[in-house]
Short mmCIF file of C-alpha atoms (C1' of nucleotides) in Angstrom, two decimals:
data_model
loop_
_atom_site.label_atom_id
_atom_site.label_comp_id
_atom_site.label_asym_id
_atom_site.label_seq_id
_atom_site.Cartn_x
_atom_site.Cartn_y
_atom_site.Cartn_z
CA MET F 1 -45.63 33.40 -3.85
CA LYS F 2 -42.76 33.82 -5.54
CA LYS F 3 -40.22 36.22 -4.06
CA VAL F 4 -38.24 38.53 -6.53
CA LYS F 5 -34.73 38.68 -5.29
CA GLY F 6 -33.26 41.64 -6.94
CA SER F 7 -31.13 44.12 -5.60
CA PRO F 8 -33.31 46.98 -3.53
CA ARG F 9 -32.38 49.87 -5.65
CA GLY F 10 -34.05 48.36 -8.54
CA THR F 11 -30.59 48.16 -10.38
CA ARG F 12 -31.24 44.96 -11.43
CA ARG F 13 -28.10 42.30 -12.20
CA ARG F 14 -27.87 39.61 -14.20
CA ASP F 15 -30.24 40.34 -16.99
CA VAL F 16 -27.37 38.00 -18.73
CA PRO F 17 -27.45 34.07 -18.04
CA LEU F 18 -24.64 32.72 -15.81
CA THR F 19 -21.45 32.09 -17.50
CA GLU F 20 -18.47 30.24 -15.55
CA ALA F 21 -16.61 34.22 -16.48
CA GLY F 22 -18.73 35.57 -14.33
CA ILE F 23 -19.27 33.75 -11.93
CA HIS F 24 -15.34 33.22 -11.49
CA ALA F 25 -15.62 36.99 -11.61
CA ALA F 26 -18.03 37.00 -9.19
CA ALA F 27 -16.19 34.75 -6.98
CA LEU F 28 -12.97 36.89 -7.07
CA ARG F 29 -15.11 39.87 -5.73
CA LEU F 30 -16.27 38.30 -2.74
CA ILE F 31 -12.39 37.22 -2.18
CA ASP F 32 -11.05 40.28 -2.42
CA ALA F 33 -13.38 41.21 -0.13
CA ASP F 34 -13.76 38.60 2.68
CA GLY F 35 -10.70 36.35 2.35
CA VAL F 36 -11.06 32.38 0.19
CA GLU F 37 -12.26 31.17 3.48
CA ALA F 38 -15.63 33.67 3.80
CA LEU F 39 -16.63 32.34 0.27
CA THR F 40 -19.21 30.52 0.12
CA MET F 41 -21.85 28.53 -3.12
CA ARG F 42 -24.05 30.03 -1.21
CA LYS F 43 -23.28 33.10 -0.66
CA LEU F 44 -21.17 33.33 -4.64
CA ALA F 45 -24.96 32.78 -5.98
CA THR F 46 -26.72 35.45 -3.86
CA ALA F 47 -24.24 37.19 -5.47
CA LEU F 48 -24.65 36.67 -9.08
CA ASP F 49 -28.79 36.76 -8.23
CA ALA F 50 -29.08 32.95 -8.08
CA ASN F 51 -30.75 30.31 -6.73
CA PRO F 52 -27.64 28.24 -4.60
CA MET F 53 -27.34 25.64 -7.27
CA SER F 54 -27.32 27.25 -10.39
CA PRO F 55 -23.55 28.20 -10.48
CA TYR F 56 -23.02 24.61 -10.41
CA HIS F 57 -24.51 23.30 -13.93
CA HIS F 58 -21.30 26.00 -15.22
CA VAL F 59 -18.91 25.06 -12.38
CA PRO F 60 -18.52 21.05 -11.14
CA ASN F 61 -17.89 21.99 -7.03
CA LYS F 62 -16.12 24.44 -4.99
CA ASP F 63 -12.39 23.49 -5.44
CA ALA F 64 -13.14 23.94 -9.06
CA LEU F 65 -14.25 26.99 -9.02
CA LEU F 66 -11.28 28.20 -6.73
CA ARG F 67 -8.81 26.61 -9.45
CA GLY F 68 -10.21 28.13 -11.48
CA VAL F 69 -10.34 32.12 -10.30
CA THR F 70 -6.77 31.06 -9.62
CA ARG F 71 -5.92 30.47 -13.06
CA MET F 72 -7.93 33.04 -14.27
CA VAL F 73 -5.77 36.08 -12.21
CA GLY F 74 -2.64 34.01 -12.93
CA ALA F 75 -3.59 34.36 -16.79
CA GLN F 76 -4.02 38.15 -16.34
CA PHE F 77 -0.61 38.79 -14.98
CA ARG F 78 0.92 39.95 -18.02
CA THR F 79 4.63 41.03 -17.89
CA VAL F 80 6.47 44.25 -19.36
CA THR F 81 9.05 42.22 -21.15
CA LEU F 82 12.26 44.87 -21.49
CA GLU F 83 14.27 42.62 -23.73
CA ASP F 84 17.16 44.79 -23.48
CA ALA F 85 17.12 45.29 -20.14
CA PRO F 86 20.73 43.19 -18.16
CA TRP F 87 19.53 39.78 -16.53
CA GLN F 88 19.57 41.13 -13.38
CA GLU F 89 17.10 44.03 -13.63
CA ARG F 90 14.53 41.92 -15.33
CA ILE F 91 14.16 39.46 -12.90
CA ARG F 92 14.06 42.40 -10.67
CA LEU F 93 10.96 43.54 -12.42
CA LEU F 94 9.40 40.17 -12.77
CA ALA F 95 9.32 39.53 -9.38
CA THR F 96 8.08 43.03 -8.23
CA ASP F 97 5.75 42.66 -11.03
CA PHE F 98 4.53 39.33 -9.11
CA ARG F 99 3.71 40.67 -6.22
CA THR F 100 2.38 43.88 -7.41
CA LEU F 101 0.03 41.11 -8.19
CA ALA F 102 -0.01 39.92 -5.08
CA HIS F 103 -0.82 43.14 -3.08
CA ARG F 104 -4.04 43.89 -5.95
CA HIS F 105 -5.53 40.15 -4.51
CA PRO F 106 -3.96 39.21 -1.22
CA ASN F 107 -7.13 36.91 -0.21
CA LEU F 108 -6.42 35.08 -3.17
CA MET F 109 -2.89 34.47 -3.35
CA ALA F 110 -2.68 33.65 0.26
CA TYR F 111 -4.65 30.55 -0.87
CA SER F 112 -2.87 30.15 -4.51
CA PHE F 113 0.20 30.03 -3.64
CA SER F 114 -0.55 26.89 -1.61
CA GLN F 115 -0.99 25.11 -5.04
CA PRO F 116 0.82 24.79 -8.23
CA ASP F 117 -1.65 26.26 -11.03
CA ILE F 118 -0.87 29.67 -10.44
CA ILE F 119 1.63 29.23 -12.39
CA GLN F 120 0.75 28.19 -16.20
CA PRO F 121 3.66 27.33 -19.11
CA GLU F 122 1.67 29.43 -21.15
CA ASP F 123 1.59 32.56 -19.09
CA PRO F 124 3.52 35.19 -20.04
CA PHE F 125 5.15 35.24 -17.33
CA TRP F 126 6.72 31.71 -17.29
CA ALA F 127 8.47 32.07 -20.62
CA ALA F 128 9.21 35.98 -19.21
CA LEU F 129 11.75 33.58 -16.86
CA ILE F 130 12.72 31.08 -18.69
CA ALA F 131 13.96 33.76 -21.38
CA THR F 132 15.31 35.68 -18.63
CA LEU F 133 17.19 33.17 -16.96
CA GLU F 134 18.64 31.94 -20.55
CA ALA F 135 20.08 35.25 -21.20
CA SER F 136 21.97 34.70 -17.84
CA GLY F 137 24.14 31.80 -18.52
CA VAL F 138 22.17 29.15 -16.12
CA SER F 139 22.85 26.27 -17.62
CA HIS F 140 20.41 24.73 -20.13
CA GLU F 141 19.03 21.85 -18.49
CA GLU F 142 19.41 23.80 -15.23
CA ILE F 143 16.97 26.48 -16.07
CA PRO F 144 13.46 24.87 -15.02
CA GLN F 145 14.91 24.06 -12.01
CA VAL F 146 16.17 26.97 -10.65
CA ALA F 147 12.76 28.85 -12.80
CA ALA F 148 11.18 26.84 -10.34
CA LEU F 149 12.68 27.63 -7.47
CA MET F 150 12.60 31.72 -8.02
CA CYS F 151 8.98 31.33 -8.15
CA ALA F 152 9.03 29.16 -4.76
CA VAL F 153 11.29 31.58 -2.80
CA VAL F 154 9.52 34.76 -4.27
CA ILE F 155 6.16 33.10 -3.39
CA GLY F 156 7.35 31.92 0.60
CA VAL F 157 8.30 35.96 1.01
CA LEU F 158 4.69 36.96 -0.33
CA ILE F 159 3.11 34.02 1.69
CA ALA F 160 5.06 35.57 4.63
CA GLU F 161 4.65 39.46 4.01
CA LEU F 162 0.56 38.85 3.17
CA SER F 163 0.55 36.72 6.45
CA GLY F 164 2.09 39.61 8.90
CA ALA F 165 4.69 36.83 9.58
CA LEU F 166 7.75 38.84 7.81
CA HIS F 167 6.65 41.85 10.04
CA GLN F 168 5.82 39.48 13.20
CA TRP F 169 9.62 37.46 12.58
CA SER F 170 11.19 41.10 11.75
CA ASN F 171 10.41 41.93 15.51
CA LEU F 172 11.09 38.95 17.25
CA LYS F 173 14.91 40.35 18.55
CA PRO F 174 13.95 44.59 19.17
CA THR F 175 16.75 45.82 17.54
CA THR F 176 18.42 48.17 20.11
CA PRO F 177 17.30 51.40 19.12
CA ALA F 178 20.79 53.11 20.37
CA ALA F 179 22.04 55.13 17.81
CA GLY F 180 21.59 53.49 14.62
CA GLU F 181 19.41 55.86 12.37
CA ASP F 182 22.05 56.60 9.71
CA TRP F 183 20.32 54.76 7.18
CA SER F 184 17.60 56.77 6.14
CA PRO F 185 14.45 55.20 7.51
CA ASP F 186 12.13 56.57 4.91
CA VAL F 187 12.99 54.46 2.12
CA GLY F 188 9.43 53.46 2.23
CA PRO F 189 7.86 50.32 4.28
CA GLU F 190 9.84 47.47 5.74
CA GLU F 191 8.18 45.12 3.41
CA ASP F 192 9.52 46.73 0.35
CA ARG F 193 13.12 47.30 1.33
CA MET F 194 13.28 42.93 3.19
CA PHE F 195 11.71 42.40 -1.15
CA ARG F 196 15.21 44.10 -2.51
CA LEU F 197 16.79 42.13 0.05
CA VAL F 198 15.90 39.06 -1.24
CA LEU F 199 15.88 39.38 -4.28
CA ASP F 200 19.40 41.26 -4.37
CA THR F 201 20.34 38.26 -2.95
CA ILE F 202 19.13 36.03 -4.37
CA ILE F 203 20.79 37.91 -7.84
CA ALA F 204 24.20 37.85 -5.99
CA GLY F 205 23.91 34.05 -5.56
CA LEU F 206 23.13 33.38 -8.67
CA GLU F 207 26.15 35.80 -10.08
CA SER F 208 28.53 34.33 -7.76
CA ARG F 209 27.46 30.89 -8.78
CA LEU F 210 27.53 31.74 -12.61
CA ALA F 211 31.29 33.11 -12.33
CA ALA F 212 32.71 29.99 -10.64
CA ALA F 213 31.21 27.93 -13.64
CA GLY F 214 32.16 30.57 -16.14
CA ASP F 215 36.02 28.14 -16.00
CA GLY F 216 33.71 25.10 -17.69
CA GLU F 217 32.95 23.75 -14.08
CA ASP F 218 29.00 23.51 -13.86
CA ILE F 219 27.36 25.59 -12.04
CA ARG F 220 25.67 23.43 -9.48
CA ARG F 221 29.19 22.95 -8.54
CA GLY F 222 30.33 26.13 -7.97
CA VAL F 223 29.99 26.72 -4.34
CA SER F 224 29.08 23.82 -2.34
CA PRO F 225 31.79 21.80 -1.09
CA GLU F 226 29.96 18.59 -1.31
CA ALA F 227 29.94 17.69 -4.69
CA GLY F 228 30.58 14.02 -4.42
CA PRO F 229 31.67 11.44 -7.67
CA MET C 1 -30.23 3.05 27.08
CA LYS C 2 -26.66 4.64 26.67
CA LYS C 3 -24.10 3.21 24.17
CA VAL C 4 -21.09 2.75 24.94
CA LYS C 5 -18.64 3.97 22.35
CA GLY C 6 -15.41 2.25 23.46
CA SER C 7 -13.24 0.26 21.06
CA PRO C 8 -14.94 -3.19 19.20
CA ARG C 9 -11.73 -5.28 20.85
CA GLY C 10 -12.15 -4.59 24.22
CA THR C 11 -8.52 -1.23 24.22
CA ARG C 12 -10.97 1.28 26.33
CA ARG C 13 -8.71 4.39 25.77
CA ARG C 14 -9.15 8.04 27.66
CA ASP C 15 -9.91 6.37 30.85
CA VAL C 16 -7.42 9.53 31.60
CA PRO C 17 -9.96 12.97 31.41
CA LEU C 18 -9.30 15.38 28.66
CA THR C 19 -6.48 17.99 28.32
CA GLU C 20 -4.98 20.21 26.04
CA ALA C 21 -2.32 18.07 25.16
CA GLY C 22 -4.17 15.26 24.78
CA ILE C 23 -6.63 17.03 22.48
CA HIS C 24 -3.28 18.40 20.40
CA ALA C 25 -2.04 15.25 19.74
CA ALA C 26 -4.91 13.38 18.68
CA ALA C 27 -5.77 16.68 16.63
CA LEU C 28 -2.37 15.84 15.08
CA ARG C 29 -2.56 11.98 14.74
CA LEU C 30 -5.84 12.92 12.53
CA ILE C 31 -4.00 15.60 10.78
CA ASP C 32 -1.13 13.39 9.87
CA ALA C 33 -3.71 10.62 8.84
CA ASP C 34 -6.03 12.86 6.89
CA GLY C 35 -4.71 16.36 6.53
CA VAL C 36 -6.24 19.40 8.10
CA GLU C 37 -9.09 20.16 6.11
CA ALA C 38 -11.10 16.76 6.99
CA LEU C 39 -10.12 17.75 10.75
CA THR C 40 -13.19 18.30 12.45
CA MET C 41 -14.21 18.97 15.73
CA ARG C 42 -16.77 15.95 16.12
CA LYS C 43 -14.75 13.46 14.34
CA LEU C 44 -11.67 14.71 17.17
CA ALA C 45 -14.02 14.05 19.83
CA THR C 46 -14.40 10.24 18.18
CA ALA C 47 -11.35 9.58 18.18
CA LEU C 48 -10.39 10.81 21.99
CA ASP C 49 -13.69 9.08 22.37
CA ALA C 50 -16.09 11.99 23.53
CA ASN C 51 -19.04 13.92 23.34
CA PRO C 52 -18.52 16.04 20.16
CA MET C 53 -18.34 19.04 22.62
CA SER C 54 -16.46 18.00 25.06
CA PRO C 55 -12.87 19.07 23.96
CA TYR C 56 -14.41 22.75 23.49
CA HIS C 57 -13.95 22.51 27.36
CA HIS C 58 -10.07 22.70 26.90
CA VAL C 59 -9.85 24.86 23.79
CA PRO C 60 -11.98 27.83 23.39
CA ASN C 61 -12.40 26.68 18.93
CA LYS C 62 -11.21 25.14 16.07
CA ASP C 63 -8.62 27.91 15.08
CA ALA C 64 -7.59 27.73 18.06
CA LEU C 65 -7.07 24.50 17.96
CA LEU C 66 -4.73 24.58 14.84
CA ARG C 67 -2.78 27.34 16.19
CA GLY C 68 -2.09 25.26 19.04
CA VAL C 69 -1.02 22.29 17.72
CA THR C 70 0.99 23.96 14.87
CA ARG C 71 3.06 25.79 18.32
CA MET C 72 3.50 22.43 19.72
CA VAL C 73 4.79 20.66 16.82
CA GLY C 74 7.19 23.77 16.49
CA ALA C 75 8.31 24.03 20.05
CA GLN C 76 9.64 19.92 19.28
CA PHE C 77 12.09 21.43 16.83
CA ARG C 78 14.71 21.11 18.69
CA THR C 79 18.01 21.66 16.79
CA VAL C 80 21.56 20.32 16.89
CA THR C 81 23.81 23.50 17.70
CA LEU C 82 26.79 22.68 15.98
CA GLU C 83 28.49 25.67 17.31
CA ASP C 84 32.10 25.37 16.41
CA ALA C 85 31.46 24.35 12.27
CA PRO C 86 31.39 27.58 9.61
CA TRP C 87 28.16 29.93 9.35
CA GLN C 88 27.82 28.41 6.09
CA GLU C 89 27.03 25.02 7.28
CA ARG C 90 25.22 25.82 10.08
CA ILE C 91 22.79 27.51 7.88
CA ARG C 92 22.38 24.80 5.55
CA LEU C 93 21.78 22.27 9.05
CA LEU C 94 19.04 24.61 10.76
CA ALA C 95 17.27 24.49 6.61
CA THR C 96 17.82 20.59 6.67
CA ASP C 97 16.72 20.23 9.97
CA PHE C 98 13.33 22.49 9.20
CA ARG C 99 12.52 19.84 6.00
CA THR C 100 12.87 17.40 8.04
CA LEU C 101 9.97 18.39 10.07
CA ALA C 102 8.38 19.39 7.46
CA HIS C 103 8.08 15.69 5.81
CA ARG C 104 7.61 14.56 9.04
CA HIS C 105 4.39 16.33 9.82
CA PRO C 106 3.52 17.32 5.55
CA ASN C 107 -0.10 18.36 6.35
CA LEU C 108 0.33 20.09 9.04
CA MET C 109 3.18 21.96 7.52
CA ALA C 110 1.73 22.43 4.09
CA TYR C 111 -1.28 24.26 6.72
CA SER C 112 1.13 25.85 9.32
CA PHE C 113 3.30 27.59 6.72
CA SER C 114 0.79 30.08 5.83
CA GLN C 115 0.63 31.41 9.70
CA PRO C 116 3.62 33.54 11.57
CA ASP C 117 2.92 30.65 14.11
CA ILE C 118 5.34 28.11 13.54
CA ILE C 119 8.13 30.44 15.08
CA GLN C 120 7.87 31.85 18.06
CA PRO C 121 11.31 34.02 19.77
CA GLU C 122 11.47 30.84 22.40
CA ASP C 123 11.97 28.13 19.94
CA PRO C 124 15.90 27.40 19.76
CA PHE C 125 15.24 27.10 16.06
CA TRP C 126 15.07 30.41 16.22
CA ALA C 127 18.11 31.33 19.18
CA ALA C 128 19.80 29.19 16.45
CA LEU C 129 19.45 31.46 13.15
CA ILE C 130 20.22 34.71 14.77
CA ALA C 131 23.24 33.42 16.77
CA THR C 132 24.69 31.77 13.21
CA LEU C 133 23.45 35.15 11.31
CA GLU C 134 25.52 36.57 14.20
CA ALA C 135 28.70 34.53 13.42
CA SER C 136 27.92 35.10 9.76
CA GLY C 137 28.82 39.11 9.99
CA VAL C 138 25.21 40.19 8.94
CA SER C 139 25.68 44.01 9.96
CA HIS C 140 23.88 43.85 13.84
CA GLU C 141 20.88 45.47 13.13
CA GLU C 142 20.13 43.73 9.91
CA ILE C 143 19.62 40.39 11.79
CA PRO C 144 16.08 40.24 12.26
CA GLN C 145 15.12 41.03 8.84
CA VAL C 146 17.74 38.42 7.38
CA ALA C 147 16.43 35.74 9.92
CA ALA C 148 12.90 36.30 8.60
CA LEU C 149 13.77 36.70 5.25
CA MET C 150 15.60 32.86 5.55
CA CYS C 151 12.52 30.98 6.92
CA ALA C 152 10.56 33.03 4.22
CA VAL C 153 12.82 32.01 2.05
CA VAL C 154 13.20 27.82 2.86
CA ILE C 155 8.87 28.13 4.11
CA GLY C 156 8.58 29.10 0.64
CA VAL C 157 10.65 26.31 -1.21
CA LEU C 158 8.99 23.92 1.47
CA ILE C 159 5.32 24.52 0.88
CA ALA C 160 6.00 24.89 -3.50
CA GLU C 161 8.04 21.27 -2.67
CA LEU C 162 5.20 19.17 -0.45
CA SER C 163 2.14 21.08 -2.74
CA GLY C 164 4.08 19.22 -5.64
CA ALA C 165 4.50 22.65 -7.31
CA LEU C 166 8.29 22.49 -7.26
CA HIS C 167 8.03 19.51 -9.67
CA GLN C 168 5.41 20.59 -11.54
CA TRP C 169 7.09 23.60 -12.60
CA SER C 170 10.33 22.00 -13.16
CA ASN C 171 8.65 19.98 -16.09
CA LEU C 172 6.71 22.57 -17.43
CA LYS C 173 9.61 23.08 -20.13
CA PRO C 174 10.47 20.05 -20.56
CA THR C 175 14.70 19.59 -21.00
CA THR C 176 16.31 17.70 -24.53
CA PRO C 177 16.44 14.36 -23.52
CA ALA C 178 19.22 14.29 -26.18
CA ALA C 179 22.50 13.63 -24.54
CA GLY C 180 22.61 14.79 -21.05
CA GLU C 181 23.57 12.50 -19.24
CA ASP C 182 26.84 13.33 -17.55
CA TRP C 183 25.84 14.68 -14.52
CA SER C 184 24.91 11.58 -12.26
CA PRO C 185 21.19 11.55 -12.01
CA ASP C 186 21.13 9.43 -9.21
CA VAL C 187 22.60 11.98 -6.86
CA GLY C 188 18.62 11.41 -5.31
CA PRO C 189 15.15 12.27 -5.69
CA GLU C 190 15.08 15.66 -7.29
CA GLU C 191 13.71 17.95 -4.68
CA ASP C 192 16.79 17.44 -2.32
CA ARG C 193 19.06 18.34 -5.53
CA MET C 194 16.89 21.46 -6.19
CA PHE C 195 16.89 22.27 -2.11
CA ARG C 196 20.54 22.08 -2.72
CA LEU C 197 20.26 24.46 -5.05
CA VAL C 198 18.28 26.89 -3.38
CA LEU C 199 20.82 27.13 -0.25
CA ASP C 200 23.59 27.29 -1.86
CA THR C 201 22.87 29.81 -3.78
CA ILE C 202 21.33 32.45 -0.80
CA ILE C 203 24.72 30.80 1.16
CA ALA C 204 26.57 32.40 -1.88
CA GLY C 205 24.87 35.31 -2.55
CA LEU C 206 25.15 36.58 1.38
CA GLU C 207 28.83 35.58 0.97
CA SER C 208 29.23 38.44 -1.86
CA ARG C 209 27.00 40.81 0.05
CA LEU C 210 29.05 40.10 3.14
CA ALA C 211 32.43 40.68 1.04
CA ALA C 212 31.51 43.40 -0.41
CA ALA C 213 30.47 45.16 2.60
CA GLY C 214 34.19 44.50 4.18
CA ASP C 215 35.13 47.90 3.18
CA GLY C 216 32.95 49.23 5.75
CA GLU C 217 30.34 50.09 3.27
CA ASP C 218 26.86 48.58 4.51
CA ILE C 219 25.49 45.17 3.60
CA ARG C 220 22.44 46.42 2.06
CA ARG C 221 24.57 48.24 -0.68
CA GLY C 222 26.85 45.51 -1.42
CA VAL C 223 24.85 44.87 -4.97
CA SER C 224 22.07 46.87 -5.85
CA PRO C 225 23.18 49.65 -7.82
CA GLU C 226 19.92 52.16 -7.25
CA ALA C 227 20.75 52.65 -3.80
CA GLY C 228 20.05 56.25 -3.71
CA PRO C 229 21.38 59.12 -1.28
"C1'" DA I 1 -30.34 23.44 -21.94
"C1'" DC I 2 -30.88 26.04 -18.09
"C1'" DC I 3 -32.53 26.62 -13.68
"C1'" DT I 4 -34.97 26.07 -9.62
"C1'" DG I 5 -36.77 23.43 -4.80
"C1'" DA I 6 -36.55 20.36 -1.84
"C1'" DA I 7 -33.49 17.56 0.67
"C1'" DC I 8 -29.28 14.61 2.72
"C1'" DA I 9 -25.43 14.54 5.24
"C1'" DC I 10 -22.66 16.92 7.18
"C1'" DC I 11 -20.00 21.22 9.84
"C1'" DG I 12 -18.81 24.73 14.45
"C1'" DT I 13 -20.67 26.63 18.37
"C1'" DT I 14 -24.23 27.52 21.98
"C1'" DC I 15 -26.60 26.63 25.86
"C1'" DA I 16 -29.20 24.56 29.71
"C1'" DA I 17 -28.88 20.43 32.20
"C1'" DG I 18 -26.51 16.93 34.30
"C1'" DT I 19 -22.85 14.06 37.43
"C1'" DA Z 1 -15.15 20.95 37.64
"C1'" DC Z 2 -16.28 18.89 34.09
"C1'" DC Z 3 -18.61 16.13 30.92
"C1'" DT Z 4 -23.68 15.90 28.04
"C1'" DG Z 5 -27.77 16.45 24.77
"C1'" DA Z 6 -30.36 18.91 21.60
"C1'" DA Z 7 -30.39 22.72 19.24
"C1'" DC Z 8 -29.47 26.03 15.81
"C1'" DA Z 9 -27.59 28.31 11.59
"C1'" DC Z 10 -25.00 27.38 8.74
"C1'" DC Z 11 -22.31 24.47 4.78
"C1'" DG Z 12 -21.66 21.34 -0.31
"C1'" DT Z 13 -23.86 18.69 -2.83
"C1'" DT Z 14 -27.57 15.34 -5.14
"C1'" DC Z 15 -31.65 14.63 -7.41
"C1'" DA Z 16 -35.46 14.93 -9.44
"C1'" DA Z 17 -39.00 18.16 -11.33
"C1'" DG Z 18 -39.54 22.81 -13.44
"C1'" DT Z 19 -39.45 25.90 -17.96
#
DNA sequence: ACCTGAACACCGTTCAAGT
DNA sequence: ACCTGAACACCGTTCAAGT
């Protein structure tokens, strides 16, 4: 009466009992293939060669599962530290590493970016970002805020890139294709160029504010004219 | 046999036939109340005092419904033009207007920000942003990209704000509460300050690059040292 | 302790039928 | 033309039962 549910060609998976880590890995595989919205507890169980309800013994529910997968990928986010480079270069490196991760799991990231769990205090990424900002000279009590904002900004650009919004918005007002071709159009995909553009602009903005704060002024009052009291 | 499904106190809604606009409005009401993930075609029909299937005669499916609601809110996004102000001030105004809209419909925005539909070429917001960047002196063929990036950056910060990530990340490394209180902690909610901080930094970055491009250099090569050929 | 089966309360959507 | 009812193919999750 009992149907054998193994793979058709005799390659049987799961001679090993279910694990939280194994469930997370399988879920990530399904998400990479078909997107977060296509992930189903039942499909996940099938992929694990298990009963629909078996995963529930290792994961409380679907929300927790997604949070777990997000944390898992976020933790695997190792980054080269490159201690001796100038802070500008280190920020660029951190951001492009982050972007590489986003490109490796775009389906998951499009989802995870909307929740705080991607970034955890014990992530080496966060430590590296904090250290880099310390090296840059940002005032000590502002470092957490600046770090959080940098994450938000980079994530915003990545969300727009992964969803196609960046490409779409860029072409809302088509540029006149008249005679503008003297700036090397073969530098790479449009998105690469735009990503560098934001990074450079943000870094220039930080430099400008740090320079203004150099003579005793707080970084917060370097540019904005409405600093009150 | 037929149950009367009107509101209990005699205030009967929908003596008027269903409309696409009416459906969008009702959906927005439900989303504002309980979030996008709680919106159901069936609940929507109930709220409209109609049969579960009736909305399908005016809206092809749930995805299209959400896209429609997003476009509707995005279109209602009118913005003061303020033509005579300096471009820095105009950008600040556009961004804070956008933020105000996000605060008015946070549940919808947390969803809509991940799809390109919030911003349409005919939105007055987009026209104002383009005009502002033209006034700023950004090179003509770069305006669409810079505009797209500004949207992505602002949306990224708003997503992080609405999801609580901004607050959470800022407090990952708690600042030493020793004697740092001489910078007016009553300036308003933390998020207001941080939003101004990104804006000021981005604007400073743009100013810096525009200044570097002033003597014939392209804006893209103002700061980044790796501009190749 | 770990897994299973049946069941519950929902979904989105199709389709034939009503008015 | 617009709305309805019943039905289909799914969901996530509970719970009592198996080993």
